[in-house]
mmCIF file with all atom_site columns, C-alpha atoms in Angstrom:
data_model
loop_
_atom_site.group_PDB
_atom_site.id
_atom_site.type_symbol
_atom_site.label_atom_id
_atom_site.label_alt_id
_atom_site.label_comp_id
_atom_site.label_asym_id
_atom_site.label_entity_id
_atom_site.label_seq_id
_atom_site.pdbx_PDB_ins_code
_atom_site.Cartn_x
_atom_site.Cartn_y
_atom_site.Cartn_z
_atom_site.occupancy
_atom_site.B_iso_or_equiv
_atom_site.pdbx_formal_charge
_atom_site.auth_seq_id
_atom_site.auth_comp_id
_atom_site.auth_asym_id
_atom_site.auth_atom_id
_atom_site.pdbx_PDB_model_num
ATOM 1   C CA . UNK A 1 1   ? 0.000  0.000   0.000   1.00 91.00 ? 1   UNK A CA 1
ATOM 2   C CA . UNK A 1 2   ? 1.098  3.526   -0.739  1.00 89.00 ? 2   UNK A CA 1
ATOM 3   C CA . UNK A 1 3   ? 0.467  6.777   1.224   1.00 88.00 ? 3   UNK A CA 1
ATOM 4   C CA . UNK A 1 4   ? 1.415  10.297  0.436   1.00 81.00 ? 4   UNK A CA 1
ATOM 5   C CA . UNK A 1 5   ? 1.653  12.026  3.649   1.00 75.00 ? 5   UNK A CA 1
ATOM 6   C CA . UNK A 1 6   ? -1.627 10.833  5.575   1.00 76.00 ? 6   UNK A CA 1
ATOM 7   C CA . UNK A 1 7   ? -3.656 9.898   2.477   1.00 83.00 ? 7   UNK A CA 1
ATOM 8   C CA . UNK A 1 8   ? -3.679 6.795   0.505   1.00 88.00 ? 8   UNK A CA 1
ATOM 9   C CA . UNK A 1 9   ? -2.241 7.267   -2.507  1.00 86.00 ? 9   UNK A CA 1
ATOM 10  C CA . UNK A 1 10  ? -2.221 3.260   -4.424  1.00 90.00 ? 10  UNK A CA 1
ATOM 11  C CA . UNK A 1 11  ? -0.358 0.246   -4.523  1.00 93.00 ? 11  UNK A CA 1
ATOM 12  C CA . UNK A 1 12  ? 2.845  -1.064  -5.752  1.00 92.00 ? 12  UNK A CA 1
ATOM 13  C CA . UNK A 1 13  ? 3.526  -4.554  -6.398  1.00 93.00 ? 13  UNK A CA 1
ATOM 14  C CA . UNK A 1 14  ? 7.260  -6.542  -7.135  1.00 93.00 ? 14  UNK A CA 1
ATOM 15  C CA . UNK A 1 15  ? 7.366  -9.674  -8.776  1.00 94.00 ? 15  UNK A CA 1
ATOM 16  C CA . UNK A 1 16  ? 10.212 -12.442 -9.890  1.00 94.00 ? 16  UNK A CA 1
ATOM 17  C CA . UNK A 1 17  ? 10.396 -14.802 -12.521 1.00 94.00 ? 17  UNK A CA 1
ATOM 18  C CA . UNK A 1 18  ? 12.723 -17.235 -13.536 1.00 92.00 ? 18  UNK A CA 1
ATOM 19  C CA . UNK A 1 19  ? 12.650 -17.540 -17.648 1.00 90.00 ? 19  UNK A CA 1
ATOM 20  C CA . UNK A 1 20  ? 14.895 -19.169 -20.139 1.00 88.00 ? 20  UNK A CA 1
ATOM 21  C CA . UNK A 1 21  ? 16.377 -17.206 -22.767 1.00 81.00 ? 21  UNK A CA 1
ATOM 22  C CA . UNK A 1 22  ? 18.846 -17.927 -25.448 1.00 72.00 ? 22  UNK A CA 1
ATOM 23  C CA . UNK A 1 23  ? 20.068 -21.133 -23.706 1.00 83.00 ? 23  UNK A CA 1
ATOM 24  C CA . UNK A 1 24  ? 20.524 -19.041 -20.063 1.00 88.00 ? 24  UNK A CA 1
ATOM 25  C CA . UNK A 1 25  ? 18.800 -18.857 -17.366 1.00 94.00 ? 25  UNK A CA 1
ATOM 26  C CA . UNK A 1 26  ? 17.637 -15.029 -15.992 1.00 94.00 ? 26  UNK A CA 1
ATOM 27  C CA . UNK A 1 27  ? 15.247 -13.967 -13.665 1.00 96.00 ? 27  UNK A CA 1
ATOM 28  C CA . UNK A 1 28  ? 12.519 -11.392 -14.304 1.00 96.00 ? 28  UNK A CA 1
ATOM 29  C CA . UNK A 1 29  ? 12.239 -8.734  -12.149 1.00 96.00 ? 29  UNK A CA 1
ATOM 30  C CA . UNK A 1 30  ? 9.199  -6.069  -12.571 1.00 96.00 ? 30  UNK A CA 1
ATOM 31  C CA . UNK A 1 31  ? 8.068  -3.247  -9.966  1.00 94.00 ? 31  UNK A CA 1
ATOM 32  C CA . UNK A 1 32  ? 4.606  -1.136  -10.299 1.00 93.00 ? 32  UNK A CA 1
ATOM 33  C CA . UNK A 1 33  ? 3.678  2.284   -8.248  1.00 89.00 ? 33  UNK A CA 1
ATOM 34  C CA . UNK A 1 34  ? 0.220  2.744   -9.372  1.00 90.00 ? 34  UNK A CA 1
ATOM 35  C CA . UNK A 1 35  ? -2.216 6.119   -8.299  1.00 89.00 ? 35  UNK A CA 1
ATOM 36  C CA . UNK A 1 36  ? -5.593 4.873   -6.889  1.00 88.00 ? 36  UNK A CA 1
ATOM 37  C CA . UNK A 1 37  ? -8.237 6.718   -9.044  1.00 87.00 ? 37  UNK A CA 1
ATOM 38  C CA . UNK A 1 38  ? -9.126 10.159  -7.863  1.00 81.00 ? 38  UNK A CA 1
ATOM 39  C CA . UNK A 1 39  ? -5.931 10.969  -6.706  1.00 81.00 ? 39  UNK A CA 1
ATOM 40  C CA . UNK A 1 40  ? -4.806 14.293  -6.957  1.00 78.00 ? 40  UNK A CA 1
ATOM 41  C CA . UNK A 1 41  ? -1.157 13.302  -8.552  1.00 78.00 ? 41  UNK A CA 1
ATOM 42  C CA . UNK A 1 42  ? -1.005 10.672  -10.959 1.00 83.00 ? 42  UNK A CA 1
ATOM 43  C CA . UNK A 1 43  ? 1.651  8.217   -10.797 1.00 84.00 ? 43  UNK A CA 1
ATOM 44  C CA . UNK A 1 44  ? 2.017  5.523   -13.360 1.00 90.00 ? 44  UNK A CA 1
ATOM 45  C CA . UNK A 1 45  ? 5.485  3.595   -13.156 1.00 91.00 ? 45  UNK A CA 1
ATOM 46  C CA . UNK A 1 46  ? 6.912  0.379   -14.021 1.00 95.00 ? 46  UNK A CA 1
ATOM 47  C CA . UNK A 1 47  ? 10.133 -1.120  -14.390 1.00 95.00 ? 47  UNK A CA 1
ATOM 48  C CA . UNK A 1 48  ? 11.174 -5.004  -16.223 1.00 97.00 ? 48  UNK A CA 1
ATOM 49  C CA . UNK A 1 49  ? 14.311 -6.284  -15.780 1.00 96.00 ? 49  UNK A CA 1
ATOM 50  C CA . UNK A 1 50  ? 16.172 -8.830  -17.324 1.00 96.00 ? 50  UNK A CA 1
ATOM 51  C CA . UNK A 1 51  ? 18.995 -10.414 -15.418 1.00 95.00 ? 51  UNK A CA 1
ATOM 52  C CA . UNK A 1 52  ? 21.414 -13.187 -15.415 1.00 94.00 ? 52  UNK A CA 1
ATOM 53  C CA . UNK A 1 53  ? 20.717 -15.361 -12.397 1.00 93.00 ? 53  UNK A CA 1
ATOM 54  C CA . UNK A 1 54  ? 24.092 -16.068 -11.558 1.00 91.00 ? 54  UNK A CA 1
ATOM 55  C CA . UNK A 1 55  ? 25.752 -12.370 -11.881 1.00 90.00 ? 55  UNK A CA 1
ATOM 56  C CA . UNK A 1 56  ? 22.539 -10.187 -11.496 1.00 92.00 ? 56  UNK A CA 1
ATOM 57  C CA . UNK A 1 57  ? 24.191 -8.454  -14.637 1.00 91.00 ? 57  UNK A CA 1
ATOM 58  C CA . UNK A 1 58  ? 21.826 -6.886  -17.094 1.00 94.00 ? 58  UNK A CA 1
ATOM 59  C CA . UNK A 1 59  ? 20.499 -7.806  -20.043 1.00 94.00 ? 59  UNK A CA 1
ATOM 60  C CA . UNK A 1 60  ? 17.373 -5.564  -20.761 1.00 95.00 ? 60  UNK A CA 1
ATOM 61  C CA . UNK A 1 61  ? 15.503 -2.850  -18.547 1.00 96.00 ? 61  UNK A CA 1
ATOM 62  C CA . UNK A 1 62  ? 11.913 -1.355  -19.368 1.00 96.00 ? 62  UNK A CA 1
ATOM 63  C CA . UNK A 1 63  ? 11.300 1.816   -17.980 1.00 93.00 ? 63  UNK A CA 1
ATOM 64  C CA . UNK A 1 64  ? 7.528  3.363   -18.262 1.00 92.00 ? 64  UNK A CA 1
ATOM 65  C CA . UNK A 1 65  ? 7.087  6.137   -15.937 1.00 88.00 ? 65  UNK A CA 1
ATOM 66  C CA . UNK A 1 66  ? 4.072  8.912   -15.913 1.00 87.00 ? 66  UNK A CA 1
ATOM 67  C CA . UNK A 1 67  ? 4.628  11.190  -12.414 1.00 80.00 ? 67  UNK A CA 1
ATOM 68  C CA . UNK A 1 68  ? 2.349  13.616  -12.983 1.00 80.00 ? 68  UNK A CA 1
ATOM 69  C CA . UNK A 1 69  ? 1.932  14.348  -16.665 1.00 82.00 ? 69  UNK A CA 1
ATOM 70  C CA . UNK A 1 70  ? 5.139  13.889  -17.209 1.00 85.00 ? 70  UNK A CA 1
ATOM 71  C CA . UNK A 1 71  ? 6.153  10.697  -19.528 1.00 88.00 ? 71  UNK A CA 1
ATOM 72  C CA . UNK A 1 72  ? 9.221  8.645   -19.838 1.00 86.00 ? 72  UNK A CA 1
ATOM 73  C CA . UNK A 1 73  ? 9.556  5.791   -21.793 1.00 90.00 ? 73  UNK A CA 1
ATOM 74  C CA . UNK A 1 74  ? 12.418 4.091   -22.688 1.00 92.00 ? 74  UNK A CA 1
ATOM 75  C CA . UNK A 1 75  ? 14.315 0.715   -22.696 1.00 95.00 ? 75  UNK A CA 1
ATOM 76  C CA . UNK A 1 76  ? 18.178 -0.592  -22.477 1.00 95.00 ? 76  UNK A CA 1
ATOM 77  C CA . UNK A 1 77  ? 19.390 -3.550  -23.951 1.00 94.00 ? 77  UNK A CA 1
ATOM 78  C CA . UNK A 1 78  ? 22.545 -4.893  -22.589 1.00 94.00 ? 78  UNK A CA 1
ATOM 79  C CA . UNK A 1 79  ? 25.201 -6.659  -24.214 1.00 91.00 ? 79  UNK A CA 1
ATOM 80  C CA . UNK A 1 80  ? 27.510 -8.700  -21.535 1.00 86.00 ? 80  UNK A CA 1
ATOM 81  C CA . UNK A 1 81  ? 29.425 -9.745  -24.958 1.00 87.00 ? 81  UNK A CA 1
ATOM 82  C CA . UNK A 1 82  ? 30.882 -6.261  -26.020 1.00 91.00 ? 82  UNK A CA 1
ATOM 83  C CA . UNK A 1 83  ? 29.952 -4.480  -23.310 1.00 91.00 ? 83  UNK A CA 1
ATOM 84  C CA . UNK A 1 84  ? 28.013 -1.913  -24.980 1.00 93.00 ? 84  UNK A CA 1
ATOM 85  C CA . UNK A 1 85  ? 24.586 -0.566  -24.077 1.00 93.00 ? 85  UNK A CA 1
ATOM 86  C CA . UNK A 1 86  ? 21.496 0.747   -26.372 1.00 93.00 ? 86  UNK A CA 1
ATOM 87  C CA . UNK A 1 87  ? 18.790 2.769   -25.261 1.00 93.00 ? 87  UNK A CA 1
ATOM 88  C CA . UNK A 1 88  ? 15.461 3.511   -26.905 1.00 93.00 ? 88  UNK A CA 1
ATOM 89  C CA . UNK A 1 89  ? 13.566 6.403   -26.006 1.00 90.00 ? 89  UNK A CA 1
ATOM 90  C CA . UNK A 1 90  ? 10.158 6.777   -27.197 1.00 82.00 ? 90  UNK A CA 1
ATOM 91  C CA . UNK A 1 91  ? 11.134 4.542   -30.254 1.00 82.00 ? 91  UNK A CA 1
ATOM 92  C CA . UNK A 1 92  ? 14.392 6.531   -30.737 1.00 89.00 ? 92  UNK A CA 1
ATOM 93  C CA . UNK A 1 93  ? 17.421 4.383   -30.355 1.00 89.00 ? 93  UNK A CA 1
ATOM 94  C CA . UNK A 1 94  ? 20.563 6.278   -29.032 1.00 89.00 ? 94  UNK A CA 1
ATOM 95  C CA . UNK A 1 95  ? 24.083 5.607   -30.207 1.00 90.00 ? 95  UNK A CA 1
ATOM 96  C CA . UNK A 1 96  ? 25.576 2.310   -28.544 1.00 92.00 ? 96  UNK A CA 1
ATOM 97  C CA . UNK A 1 97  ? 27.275 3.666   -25.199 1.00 91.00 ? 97  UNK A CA 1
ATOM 98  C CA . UNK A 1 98  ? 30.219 1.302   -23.420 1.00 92.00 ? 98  UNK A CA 1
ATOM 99  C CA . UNK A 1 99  ? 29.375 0.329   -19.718 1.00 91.00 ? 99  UNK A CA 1
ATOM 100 C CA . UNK A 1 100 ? 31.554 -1.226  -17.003 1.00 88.00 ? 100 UNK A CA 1
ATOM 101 C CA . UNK A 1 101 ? 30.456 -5.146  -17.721 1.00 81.00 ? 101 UNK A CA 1
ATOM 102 C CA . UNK A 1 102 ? 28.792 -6.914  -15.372 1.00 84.00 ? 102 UNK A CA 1
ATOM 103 C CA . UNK A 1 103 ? 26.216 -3.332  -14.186 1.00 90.00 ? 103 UNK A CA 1
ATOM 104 C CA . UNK A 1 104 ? 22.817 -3.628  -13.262 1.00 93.00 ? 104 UNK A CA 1
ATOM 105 C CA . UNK A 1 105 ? 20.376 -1.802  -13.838 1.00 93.00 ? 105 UNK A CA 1
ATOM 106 C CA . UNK A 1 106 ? 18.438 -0.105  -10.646 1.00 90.00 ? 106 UNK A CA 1
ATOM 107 C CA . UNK A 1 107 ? 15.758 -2.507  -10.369 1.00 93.00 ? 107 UNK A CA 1
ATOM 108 C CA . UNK A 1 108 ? 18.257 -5.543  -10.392 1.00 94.00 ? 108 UNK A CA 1
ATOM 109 C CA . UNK A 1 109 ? 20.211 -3.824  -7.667  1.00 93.00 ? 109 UNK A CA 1
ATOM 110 C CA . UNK A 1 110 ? 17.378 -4.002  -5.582  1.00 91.00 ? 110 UNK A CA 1
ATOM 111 C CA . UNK A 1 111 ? 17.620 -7.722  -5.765  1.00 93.00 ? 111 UNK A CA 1
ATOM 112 C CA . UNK A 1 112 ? 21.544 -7.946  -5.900  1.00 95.00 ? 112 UNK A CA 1
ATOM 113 C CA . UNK A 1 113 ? 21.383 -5.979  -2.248  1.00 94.00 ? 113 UNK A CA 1
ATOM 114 C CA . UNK A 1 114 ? 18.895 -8.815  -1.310  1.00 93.00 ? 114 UNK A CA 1
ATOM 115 C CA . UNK A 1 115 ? 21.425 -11.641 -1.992  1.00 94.00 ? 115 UNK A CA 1
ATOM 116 C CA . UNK A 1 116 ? 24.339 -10.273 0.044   1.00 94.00 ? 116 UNK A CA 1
ATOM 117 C CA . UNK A 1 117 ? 24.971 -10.772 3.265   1.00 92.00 ? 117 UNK A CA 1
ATOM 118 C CA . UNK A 1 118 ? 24.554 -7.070  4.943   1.00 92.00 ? 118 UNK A CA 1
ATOM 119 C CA . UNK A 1 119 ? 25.234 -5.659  8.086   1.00 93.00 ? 119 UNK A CA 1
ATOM 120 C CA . UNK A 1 120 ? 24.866 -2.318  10.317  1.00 96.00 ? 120 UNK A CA 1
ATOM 121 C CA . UNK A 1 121 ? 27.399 0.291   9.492   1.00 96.00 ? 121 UNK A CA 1
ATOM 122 C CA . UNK A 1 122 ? 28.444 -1.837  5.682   1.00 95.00 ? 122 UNK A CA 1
ATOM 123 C CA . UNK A 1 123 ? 28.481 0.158   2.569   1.00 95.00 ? 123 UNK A CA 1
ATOM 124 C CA . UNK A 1 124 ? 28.002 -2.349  -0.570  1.00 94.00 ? 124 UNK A CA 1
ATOM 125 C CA . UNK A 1 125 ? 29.551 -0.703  -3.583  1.00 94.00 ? 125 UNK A CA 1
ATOM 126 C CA . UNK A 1 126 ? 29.216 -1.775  -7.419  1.00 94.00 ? 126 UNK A CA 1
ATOM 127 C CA . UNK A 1 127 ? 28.121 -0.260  -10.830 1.00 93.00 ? 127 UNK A CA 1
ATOM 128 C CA . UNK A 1 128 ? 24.556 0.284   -11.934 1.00 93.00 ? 128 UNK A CA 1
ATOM 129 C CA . UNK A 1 129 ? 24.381 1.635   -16.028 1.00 91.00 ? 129 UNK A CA 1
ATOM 130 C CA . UNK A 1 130 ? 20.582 3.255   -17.191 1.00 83.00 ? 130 UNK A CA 1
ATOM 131 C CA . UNK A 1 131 ? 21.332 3.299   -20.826 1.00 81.00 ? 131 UNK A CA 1
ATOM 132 C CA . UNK A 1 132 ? 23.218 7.120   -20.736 1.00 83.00 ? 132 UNK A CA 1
ATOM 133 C CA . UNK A 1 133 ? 26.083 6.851   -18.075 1.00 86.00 ? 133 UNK A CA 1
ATOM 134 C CA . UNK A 1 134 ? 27.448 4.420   -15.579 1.00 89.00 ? 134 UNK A CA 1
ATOM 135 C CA . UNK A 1 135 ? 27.093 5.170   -11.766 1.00 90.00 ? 135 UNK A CA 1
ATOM 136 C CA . UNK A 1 136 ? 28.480 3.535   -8.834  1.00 92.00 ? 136 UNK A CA 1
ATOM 137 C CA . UNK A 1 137 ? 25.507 2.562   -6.441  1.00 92.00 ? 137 UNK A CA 1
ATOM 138 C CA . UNK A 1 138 ? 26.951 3.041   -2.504  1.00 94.00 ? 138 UNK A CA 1
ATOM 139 C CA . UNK A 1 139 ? 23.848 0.835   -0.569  1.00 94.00 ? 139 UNK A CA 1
ATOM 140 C CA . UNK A 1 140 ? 24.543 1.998   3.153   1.00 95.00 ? 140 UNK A CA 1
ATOM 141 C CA . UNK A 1 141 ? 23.127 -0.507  6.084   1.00 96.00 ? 141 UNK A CA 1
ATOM 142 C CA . UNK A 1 142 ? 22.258 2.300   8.578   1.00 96.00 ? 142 UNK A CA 1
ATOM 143 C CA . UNK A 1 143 ? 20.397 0.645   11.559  1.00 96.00 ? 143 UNK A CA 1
ATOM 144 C CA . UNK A 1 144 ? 17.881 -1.961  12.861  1.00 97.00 ? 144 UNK A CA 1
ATOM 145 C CA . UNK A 1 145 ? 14.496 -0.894  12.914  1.00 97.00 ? 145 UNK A CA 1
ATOM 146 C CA . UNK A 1 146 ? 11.300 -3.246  14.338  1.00 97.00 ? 146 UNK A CA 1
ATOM 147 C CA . UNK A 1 147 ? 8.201  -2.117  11.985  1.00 96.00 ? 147 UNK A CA 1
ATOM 148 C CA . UNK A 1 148 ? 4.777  -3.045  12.033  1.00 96.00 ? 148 UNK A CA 1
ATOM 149 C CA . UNK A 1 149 ? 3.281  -3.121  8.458   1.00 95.00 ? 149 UNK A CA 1
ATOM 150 C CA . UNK A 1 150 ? -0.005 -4.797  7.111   1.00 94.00 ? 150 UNK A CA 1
ATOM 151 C CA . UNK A 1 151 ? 1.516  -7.617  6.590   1.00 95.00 ? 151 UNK A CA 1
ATOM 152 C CA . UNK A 1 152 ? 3.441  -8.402  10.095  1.00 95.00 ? 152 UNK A CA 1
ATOM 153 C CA . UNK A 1 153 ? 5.761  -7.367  12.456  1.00 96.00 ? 153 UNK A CA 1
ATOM 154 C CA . UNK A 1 154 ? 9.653  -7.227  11.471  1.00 97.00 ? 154 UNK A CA 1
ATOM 155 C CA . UNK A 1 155 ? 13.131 -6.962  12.345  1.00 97.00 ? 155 UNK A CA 1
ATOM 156 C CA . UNK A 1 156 ? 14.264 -5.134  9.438   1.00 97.00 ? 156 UNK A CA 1
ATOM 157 C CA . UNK A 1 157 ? 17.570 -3.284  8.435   1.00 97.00 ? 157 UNK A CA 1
ATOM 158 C CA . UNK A 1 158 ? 17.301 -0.404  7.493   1.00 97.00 ? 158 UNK A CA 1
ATOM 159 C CA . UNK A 1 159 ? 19.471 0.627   3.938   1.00 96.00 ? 159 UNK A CA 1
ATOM 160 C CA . UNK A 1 160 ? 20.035 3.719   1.717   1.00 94.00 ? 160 UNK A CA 1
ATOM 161 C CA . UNK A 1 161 ? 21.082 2.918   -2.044  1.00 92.00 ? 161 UNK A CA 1
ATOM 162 C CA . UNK A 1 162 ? 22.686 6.235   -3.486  1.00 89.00 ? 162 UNK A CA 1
ATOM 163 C CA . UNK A 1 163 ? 23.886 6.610   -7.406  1.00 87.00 ? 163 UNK A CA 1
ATOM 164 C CA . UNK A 1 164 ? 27.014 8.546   -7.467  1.00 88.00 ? 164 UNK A CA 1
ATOM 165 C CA . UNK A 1 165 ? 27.501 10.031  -10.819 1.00 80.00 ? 165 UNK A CA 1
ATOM 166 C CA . UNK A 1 166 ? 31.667 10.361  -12.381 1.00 76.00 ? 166 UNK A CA 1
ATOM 167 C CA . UNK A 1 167 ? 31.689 13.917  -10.659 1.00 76.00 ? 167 UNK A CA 1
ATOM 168 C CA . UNK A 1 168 ? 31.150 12.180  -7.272  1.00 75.00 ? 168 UNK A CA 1
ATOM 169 C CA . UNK A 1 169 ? 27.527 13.737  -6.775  1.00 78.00 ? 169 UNK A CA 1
ATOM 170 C CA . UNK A 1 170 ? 25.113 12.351  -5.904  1.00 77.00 ? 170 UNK A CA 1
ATOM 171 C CA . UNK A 1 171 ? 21.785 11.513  -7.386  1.00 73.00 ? 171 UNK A CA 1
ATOM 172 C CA . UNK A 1 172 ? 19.069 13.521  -5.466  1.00 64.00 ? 172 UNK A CA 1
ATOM 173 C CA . UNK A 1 173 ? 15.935 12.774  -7.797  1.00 66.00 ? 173 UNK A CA 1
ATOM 174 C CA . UNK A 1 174 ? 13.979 9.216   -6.476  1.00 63.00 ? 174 UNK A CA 1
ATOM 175 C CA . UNK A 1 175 ? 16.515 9.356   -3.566  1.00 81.00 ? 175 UNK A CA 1
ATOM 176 C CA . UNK A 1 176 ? 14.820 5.879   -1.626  1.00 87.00 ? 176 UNK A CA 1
ATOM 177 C CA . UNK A 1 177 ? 15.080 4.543   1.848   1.00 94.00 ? 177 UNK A CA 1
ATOM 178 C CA . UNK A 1 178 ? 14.333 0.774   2.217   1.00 95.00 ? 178 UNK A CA 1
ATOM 179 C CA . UNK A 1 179 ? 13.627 -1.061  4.903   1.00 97.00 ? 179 UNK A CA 1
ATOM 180 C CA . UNK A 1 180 ? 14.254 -5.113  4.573   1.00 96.00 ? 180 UNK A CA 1
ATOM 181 C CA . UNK A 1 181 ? 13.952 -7.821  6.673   1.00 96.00 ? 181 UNK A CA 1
ATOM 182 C CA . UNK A 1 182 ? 16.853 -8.831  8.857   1.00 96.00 ? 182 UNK A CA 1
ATOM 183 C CA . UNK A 1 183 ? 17.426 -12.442 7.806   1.00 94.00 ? 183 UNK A CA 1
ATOM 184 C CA . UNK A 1 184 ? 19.296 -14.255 5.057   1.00 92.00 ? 184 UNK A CA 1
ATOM 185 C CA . UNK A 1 185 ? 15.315 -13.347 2.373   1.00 92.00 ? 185 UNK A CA 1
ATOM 186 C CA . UNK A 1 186 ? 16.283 -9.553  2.650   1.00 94.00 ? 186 UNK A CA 1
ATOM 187 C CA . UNK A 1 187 ? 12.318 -9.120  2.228   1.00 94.00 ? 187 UNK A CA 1
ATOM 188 C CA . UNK A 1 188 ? 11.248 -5.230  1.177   1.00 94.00 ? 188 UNK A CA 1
ATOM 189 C CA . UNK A 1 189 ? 8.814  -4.422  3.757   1.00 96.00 ? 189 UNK A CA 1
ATOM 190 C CA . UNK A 1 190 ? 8.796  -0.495  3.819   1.00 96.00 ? 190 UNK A CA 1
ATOM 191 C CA . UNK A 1 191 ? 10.143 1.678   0.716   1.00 93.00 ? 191 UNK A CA 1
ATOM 192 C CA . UNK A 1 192 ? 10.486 5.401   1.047   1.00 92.00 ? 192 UNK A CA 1
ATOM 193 C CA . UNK A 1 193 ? 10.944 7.554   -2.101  1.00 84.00 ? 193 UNK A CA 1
ATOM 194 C CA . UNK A 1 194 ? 11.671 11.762  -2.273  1.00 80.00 ? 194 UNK A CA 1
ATOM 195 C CA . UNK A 1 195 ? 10.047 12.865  -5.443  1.00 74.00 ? 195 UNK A CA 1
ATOM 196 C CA . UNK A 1 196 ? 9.966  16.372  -6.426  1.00 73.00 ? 196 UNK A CA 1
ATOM 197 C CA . UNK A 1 197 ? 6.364  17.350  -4.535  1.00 71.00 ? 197 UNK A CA 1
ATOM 198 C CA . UNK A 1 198 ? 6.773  14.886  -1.433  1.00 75.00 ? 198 UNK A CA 1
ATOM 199 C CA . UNK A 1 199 ? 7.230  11.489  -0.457  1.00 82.00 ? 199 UNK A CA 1
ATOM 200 C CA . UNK A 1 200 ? 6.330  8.085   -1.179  1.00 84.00 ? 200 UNK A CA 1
ATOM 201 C CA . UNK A 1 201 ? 6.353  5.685   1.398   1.00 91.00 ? 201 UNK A CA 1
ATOM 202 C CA . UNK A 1 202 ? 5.079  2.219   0.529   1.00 92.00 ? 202 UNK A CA 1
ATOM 203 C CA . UNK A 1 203 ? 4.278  -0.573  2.872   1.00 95.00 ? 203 UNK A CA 1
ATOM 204 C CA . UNK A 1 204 ? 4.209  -4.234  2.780   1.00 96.00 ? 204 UNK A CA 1
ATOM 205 C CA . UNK A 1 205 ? 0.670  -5.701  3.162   1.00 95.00 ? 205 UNK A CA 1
ATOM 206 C CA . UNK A 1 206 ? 1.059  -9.537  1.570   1.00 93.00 ? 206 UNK A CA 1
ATOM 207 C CA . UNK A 1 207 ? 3.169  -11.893 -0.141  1.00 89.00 ? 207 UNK A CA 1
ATOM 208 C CA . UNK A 1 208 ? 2.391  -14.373 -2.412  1.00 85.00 ? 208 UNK A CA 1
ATOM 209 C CA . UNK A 1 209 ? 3.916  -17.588 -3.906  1.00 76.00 ? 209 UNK A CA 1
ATOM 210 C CA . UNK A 1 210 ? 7.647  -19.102 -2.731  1.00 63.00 ? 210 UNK A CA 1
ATOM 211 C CA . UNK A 1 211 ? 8.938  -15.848 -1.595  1.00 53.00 ? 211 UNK A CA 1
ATOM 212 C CA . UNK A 1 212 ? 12.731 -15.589 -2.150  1.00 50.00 ? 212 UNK A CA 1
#
């Protein structure tokens, strides 16, 4: 469930799959933050991503977001071959732009985070490409926090993912705060996100399935 401020704003939903595709396995990771009807701000946004199972590297990302009025659409196809990335905006494909091999895009680093084993006062550190530049994500394991959601009560760490651009700034825009579950699942349970007119903050209220 998703609040802005006091007032229900939607849902969002993550989901896995595990696919075949050219001979290797990947898993298929896809996010939603959807406005309920009448609210004053629409928000429309989903993310796909592609990724090999073993690496979490990249091999496609589908970005569709609508905050507002305001449309982006685009997608980045990956090649772990050459190491060269394409993105498509609005059906306009961009020249072929190298990346450090072996990036993920932000919705796989989401689930990379999951897989490692974290701790208080840790800063994970790898590269994360969106199609025009490589960043280096810093993930910083701030604290434990107990939180009662929907969906239970949870020991949960608590963990800021930043992009830091070449310069060494960082980010600002979507800055998120997320709150997982401290045990080897990593389970999102709380997600916090600045945008430009507040905040998000979305909270866990089921699961469904084998959840890993």
């Amino acid at each position: 469930s998703v609040k802005f401020s006091l007032f229900s704003a939607g849902t969002s939903t993550f989901s896995i799959d595990e696919l075949t595709q050219a001979g290797r396995p990947v898993y298929k990771f896809q996010s939603t933050i959807t406005s309920r009807d009448g609210f004053f701000y629409k928000i429309d946004d989903r993310g796909t991503s592609l990724t090999d199972q073993a690496t979490f590297a990249s091999y496609r990302y589908e970005k569709y977001q609508n905050e507002g009025g305001e449309i982006e659409n685009n997608v980045t196809n990956f090649n772990q071959t050459t190491g060269r990335a394409v993105r498509t905006e609005d059906g306009k494909a961009h020249p072929a732009m190298a990346y450090v091999k072996a990036a993920k895009d932000v919705l796989a680093a989401i689930y990379y985070v999951r897989t490692q084993n974290i701790a208080v006062g840790q800063t994970l550190r790898f590269p994360v490409h969106d199609g025009k530049r490589d960043y280096r994500m810093d993930v910083e394991v701030r604290r434990r926090e107990f939180l009662r959601v929907p969906a239970g009560e949870f020991n949960c760490l608590v963990v800021e993912p930043k992009l830091i651009q070449a310069d060494g700034k960082v980010k600002t825009k979507g800055q998120m705060t997320l709150w997982m579950t401290d045990d080897a699942r990593h389970i999102p349970v709380r997600i916090k996100i600045v945008l430009p007119f507040g905040n998000i903050v979305a909270s866990l209220t089921s699961m469904q399935g084998t959840v890993s």
